[in-house]
Short mmCIF file of C-alpha atoms in Angstrom, two decimals:
data_model
loop_
_atom_site.label_atom_id
_atom_site.label_comp_id
_atom_site.label_asym_id
_atom_site.label_seq_id
_atom_site.Cartn_x
_atom_site.Cartn_y
_atom_site.Cartn_z
CA MET Z 5 0.00 0.00 0.00
CA ASP Z 6 2.87 2.36 0.82
CA GLU Z 7 4.42 1.68 -2.58
CA TRP Z 8 1.11 2.52 -4.24
CA LYS Z 9 0.90 5.80 -2.32
CA ARG Z 10 4.46 6.68 -3.29
CA LEU Z 11 3.61 5.97 -6.94
CA VAL Z 12 0.52 8.19 -6.78
CA CYS Z 13 2.54 10.88 -5.03
CA SER Z 14 5.24 10.75 -7.70
CA PHE Z 15 2.65 11.18 -10.46
CA ARG Z 16 1.12 14.10 -8.56
CA ASN Z 17 4.52 15.76 -8.19
CA ALA Z 18 5.24 15.29 -11.89
CA TYR Z 19 1.88 16.86 -12.77
CA GLU Z 20 2.55 19.81 -10.47
CA GLY Z 21 5.97 20.28 -12.06
CA ILE Z 22 4.46 20.46 -15.54
CA ILE Z 23 1.72 22.89 -14.47
CA ARG Z 24 4.19 25.08 -12.56
CA THR Z 25 6.48 25.26 -15.58
CA PHE Z 26 3.58 26.34 -17.80
CA LYS Z 27 2.62 29.04 -15.30
CA GLU Z 28 6.11 30.40 -14.64
CA GLU Z 29 7.94 29.94 -17.94
CA LYS Z 30 6.87 32.19 -20.82
CA ASN Z 31 8.65 30.05 -23.42
CA MET Z 32 6.69 27.01 -22.29
CA ARG Z 33 3.43 28.85 -22.87
CA ILE Z 34 4.60 29.96 -26.31
CA HIS Z 35 5.47 26.35 -27.18
CA GLY Z 36 2.05 25.29 -25.93
CA TRP Z 37 0.09 27.79 -28.01
CA MET Z 38 2.15 27.09 -31.13
CA GLY Z 39 1.75 23.33 -30.63
CA LEU Z 40 -2.01 23.73 -30.24
CA LEU Z 41 -2.12 25.85 -33.40
CA VAL Z 42 -0.17 23.21 -35.35
CA LEU Z 43 -2.50 20.44 -34.17
CA LEU Z 44 -5.62 22.44 -35.09
CA VAL Z 45 -4.20 23.24 -38.52
CA SER Z 46 -3.27 19.58 -39.03
CA LEU Z 47 -6.84 18.52 -38.24
CA TRP Z 48 -8.20 21.18 -40.61
CA ALA Z 49 -5.78 20.05 -43.33
CA GLU Z 50 -7.05 16.46 -42.85
CA LEU Z 51 -3.64 14.89 -42.29
CA SER Z 52 -3.32 11.18 -41.72
CA TRP Z 53 -3.10 9.90 -38.16
CA THR Z 54 0.52 8.92 -38.77
CA GLN Z 55 1.41 12.50 -39.69
CA ILE Z 56 -0.52 13.86 -36.70
CA LEU Z 57 1.34 11.47 -34.38
CA ILE Z 58 4.67 12.65 -35.83
CA LEU Z 59 3.69 16.27 -35.18
CA LEU Z 60 2.53 15.38 -31.68
CA PHE Z 61 5.84 13.61 -31.01
CA ILE Z 62 7.98 16.58 -32.02
CA ILE Z 63 5.75 18.96 -30.01
CA LEU Z 64 6.11 16.79 -26.92
CA SER Z 65 9.87 16.54 -27.48
CA VAL Z 66 10.11 20.34 -27.28
CA PHE Z 67 8.02 20.29 -24.09
CA VAL Z 68 10.27 17.64 -22.54
CA LEU Z 69 13.45 19.56 -23.34
CA GLU Z 70 11.91 22.77 -21.98
CA LEU Z 71 11.10 20.95 -18.73
CA ILE Z 72 14.68 19.63 -18.54
CA ASN Z 73 16.04 23.11 -19.24
CA THR Z 74 13.87 24.55 -16.46
CA ALA Z 75 15.15 21.88 -14.07
CA ILE Z 76 18.75 22.72 -15.02
CA GLU Z 77 18.19 26.44 -14.46
CA ALA Z 78 16.52 25.83 -11.08
CA THR Z 79 19.35 23.53 -9.97
CA VAL Z 80 22.02 26.03 -11.01
CA ASP Z 81 20.22 28.90 -9.26
CA LEU Z 82 19.92 26.76 -6.13
CA THR Z 83 23.63 25.90 -6.21
CA THR Z 84 24.99 29.42 -6.66
CA GLN Z 85 23.64 32.96 -6.81
CA ASP Z 86 26.89 34.42 -8.14
CA PHE Z 87 28.08 34.41 -11.72
CA HIS Z 88 30.14 31.38 -12.61
CA PRO Z 89 31.35 30.26 -16.05
CA LEU Z 90 30.21 26.68 -15.43
CA ALA Z 91 26.74 27.85 -14.38
CA LYS Z 92 26.49 29.90 -17.58
CA LYS Z 93 27.71 26.92 -19.59
CA ALA Z 94 25.02 24.67 -18.10
CA LYS Z 95 22.23 27.17 -18.75
CA ASP Z 96 23.40 27.92 -22.28
CA ALA Z 97 23.62 24.22 -23.12
CA GLY Z 98 20.07 23.62 -21.89
CA ALA Z 99 18.74 26.60 -23.83
CA GLY Z 100 20.63 25.43 -26.92
CA ALA Z 101 19.02 22.01 -26.72
CA VAL Z 102 15.56 23.60 -26.62
CA LEU Z 103 16.44 25.87 -29.55
CA LEU Z 104 17.65 22.98 -31.72
CA ALA Z 105 14.53 20.96 -30.93
CA ALA Z 106 12.27 23.93 -31.69
CA LEU Z 107 13.97 24.63 -35.04
CA PHE Z 108 13.84 20.97 -36.01
CA SER Z 109 10.16 20.76 -35.05
CA VAL Z 110 9.37 23.83 -37.18
CA LEU Z 111 11.15 22.25 -40.16
CA ILE Z 112 9.30 18.94 -39.76
CA ALA Z 113 5.93 20.64 -39.24
CA PHE Z 114 6.42 22.86 -42.29
CA THR Z 115 7.44 19.88 -44.42
CA ILE Z 116 4.39 17.87 -43.38
CA LEU Z 117 1.84 20.69 -43.49
CA SER Z 118 2.98 22.63 -46.55
CA HIS Z 119 1.30 20.70 -49.37
CA PRO Z 120 -2.00 19.78 -47.57
CA LEU Z 121 -2.32 23.31 -46.20
CA ILE Z 122 -1.73 24.89 -49.59
CA LEU Z 123 -4.40 22.65 -51.13
CA LYS Z 124 -6.88 23.54 -48.39
CA VAL Z 125 -6.21 27.27 -48.67
CA SER Z 126 -6.58 27.09 -52.47
CA GLN Z 127 -9.89 25.24 -52.16
CA PHE Z 128 -11.14 27.78 -49.63
CA HIS Z 129 -10.04 30.66 -51.84
CA PHE Z 130 -11.82 29.15 -54.85
CA PHE Z 131 -15.02 28.60 -52.84
CA LEU Z 132 -14.88 32.10 -51.36
CA TYR Z 133 -14.14 33.83 -54.65
CA THR Z 134 -16.72 31.92 -56.73
CA ASN Z 135 -19.59 31.32 -54.28
CA ILE Z 136 -19.40 33.97 -51.54
CA LEU Z 137 -17.89 37.23 -52.76
CA PRO Z 138 -19.90 37.48 -56.03
CA THR Z 139 -23.19 37.40 -54.11
CA ALA Z 140 -24.82 40.51 -52.68
CA TRP Z 141 -24.73 39.26 -49.09
CA GLY Z 142 -21.11 38.20 -49.49
CA LYS Z 143 -20.07 41.68 -50.61
CA SER Z 144 -22.13 43.22 -47.81
CA ALA Z 145 -20.54 40.97 -45.20
CA PHE Z 146 -17.07 41.73 -46.57
CA LEU Z 147 -17.81 45.48 -46.42
CA LEU Z 148 -19.11 45.22 -42.85
CA ILE Z 149 -15.99 43.33 -41.77
CA PHE Z 150 -13.71 46.00 -43.19
CA LEU Z 151 -15.79 48.82 -41.68
CA PHE Z 152 -15.53 47.11 -38.30
CA LEU Z 153 -11.76 46.71 -38.70
CA PHE Z 154 -11.33 50.37 -39.61
CA TYR Z 155 -13.47 51.34 -36.63
CA LEU Z 156 -11.29 49.13 -34.45
CA LEU Z 157 -8.22 50.78 -35.94
CA TYR Z 158 -9.60 54.21 -35.05
CA ARG Z 159 -10.41 53.17 -31.48
CA LEU Z 160 -7.01 51.64 -30.90
CA ARG Z 161 -5.24 54.64 -32.37
CA ILE Z 162 -7.11 56.98 -30.03
CA TRP Z 163 -7.19 54.99 -26.81
CA LYS Z 164 -4.20 52.68 -26.80
CA GLY Z 165 -1.10 53.19 -28.87
CA LYS Z 166 0.98 52.55 -31.91
CA LYS Z 167 1.56 48.85 -31.29
CA GLU Z 168 -2.13 47.95 -31.49
CA THR Z 169 -2.54 50.23 -34.52
CA TYR Z 170 0.23 48.42 -36.34
CA LEU Z 171 -1.34 45.06 -35.54
CA VAL Z 172 -4.69 46.12 -36.96
CA LEU Z 173 -2.99 47.44 -40.12
CA ILE Z 174 -1.15 44.14 -40.48
CA PHE Z 175 -4.42 42.30 -40.03
CA LEU Z 176 -6.02 44.39 -42.79
CA VAL Z 177 -3.15 43.67 -45.18
CA SER Z 178 -3.15 39.98 -44.31
CA THR Z 179 -6.91 39.80 -44.91
CA LEU Z 180 -6.44 41.27 -48.38
CA LEU Z 181 -3.62 38.81 -49.07
CA PHE Z 182 -5.68 35.88 -47.87
CA ILE Z 183 -8.83 36.71 -49.85
CA PHE Z 184 -7.62 38.29 -53.08
CA SER Z 185 -4.21 36.73 -53.65
CA GLY Z 186 -4.23 33.95 -56.19
CA LEU Z 187 -0.95 32.53 -54.87
CA PRO Z 188 -1.49 29.87 -52.20
CA PHE Z 189 1.71 30.64 -50.31
CA PHE Z 190 0.80 34.32 -49.97
CA GLN Z 191 -2.64 33.28 -48.75
CA ALA Z 192 -1.00 31.18 -46.05
CA ALA Z 193 1.35 34.07 -45.26
CA GLY Z 194 -1.65 36.36 -44.91
CA PHE Z 195 -3.12 33.94 -42.38
CA PHE Z 196 0.02 33.60 -40.23
CA LEU Z 197 1.35 37.16 -40.64
CA PRO Z 198 -0.49 38.79 -37.68
CA ILE Z 199 0.41 35.87 -35.39
CA VAL Z 200 4.12 36.03 -36.15
CA VAL Z 201 4.34 39.82 -35.92
CA ASN Z 202 2.43 39.81 -32.64
CA ILE Z 203 4.91 37.31 -31.19
CA PHE Z 204 7.86 39.49 -32.21
CA MET Z 205 6.25 42.66 -30.87
CA ARG Z 206 5.43 41.03 -27.56
CA ARG Z 207 9.13 40.33 -27.17
CA GLY Z 208 9.64 44.06 -26.81
CA LYS Z 209 11.40 44.61 -30.09
CA PRO Z 210 10.86 47.79 -32.13
CA PHE Z 211 8.35 47.53 -34.94
CA VAL Z 212 10.92 48.13 -37.71
CA TYR Z 213 13.27 45.50 -36.31
CA ALA Z 214 10.38 43.04 -36.03
CA TRP Z 215 9.51 43.66 -39.69
CA LEU Z 216 13.13 43.13 -40.81
CA GLU Z 217 13.33 39.90 -38.86
CA LEU Z 218 9.97 38.83 -40.27
CA LEU Z 219 11.14 39.64 -43.82
CA VAL Z 220 14.14 37.32 -43.45
CA ILE Z 221 11.92 34.52 -42.16
CA PHE Z 222 9.35 35.18 -44.91
CA LEU Z 223 11.98 34.97 -47.66
CA ALA Z 224 13.44 31.79 -46.17
CA LEU Z 225 10.01 30.17 -45.94
CA ASN Z 226 9.20 31.33 -49.47
CA LEU Z 227 12.33 29.61 -50.81
CA LEU Z 228 11.62 26.47 -48.79
CA ALA Z 229 7.99 26.45 -49.96
CA PHE Z 230 9.10 26.74 -53.59
CA LEU Z 231 11.44 23.77 -53.19
CA ILE Z 232 8.67 21.69 -51.60
CA ILE Z 233 5.85 22.78 -53.94
CA ARG Z 234 7.90 22.53 -57.13
CA PRO Z 235 7.28 18.74 -57.64
CA TYR Z 236 3.51 19.38 -57.56
CA MET Z 237 3.52 22.27 -60.05
#
């Protein structure tokens, strides 16, 4: 009975460690939201269960390494409060492991999702452009959406600040890209553009620097998408 209680207690402690890491570590929450977004997109793109399991595995691998990195940082902070080269080496190595896993997971997710997502976005664009926008109620709904967005832009410009104004402008541009662009990759870029820019801006970086960093990532993804899509063209 005591062994059973110890087993239950160990599971409870592990659960508390995971929850505490999600609450205290910002990077863990970012990984969580991005992983949830990838899983939702994979379900929408109708991937096979094998592909979904692969995505789930790489997402969990990033979570596991983030937990290990948090444990390393806590142990180092408990051991010494002063700067030490070995303490820095341990923390940098843990952070490097998480970074490599995150980059590899992004590459795998993009490779798996690129073609199904492009097909889905193209089908949605064709349906929207042929069945929704030509109708009177479709044009009215589209006009109401843009009027609401411009009203939101005005309110944010008056009451909040430049950051929210930029985000609304980016959302307007991305909406135009998503609806009217005939290129599937630019439609996908219009969908993910506000999310990526918001992440960069929440990191406290200036807007211009965030755009330059986003431009480099956009060009790299564009080249990678061309290499992946080329066999299907």
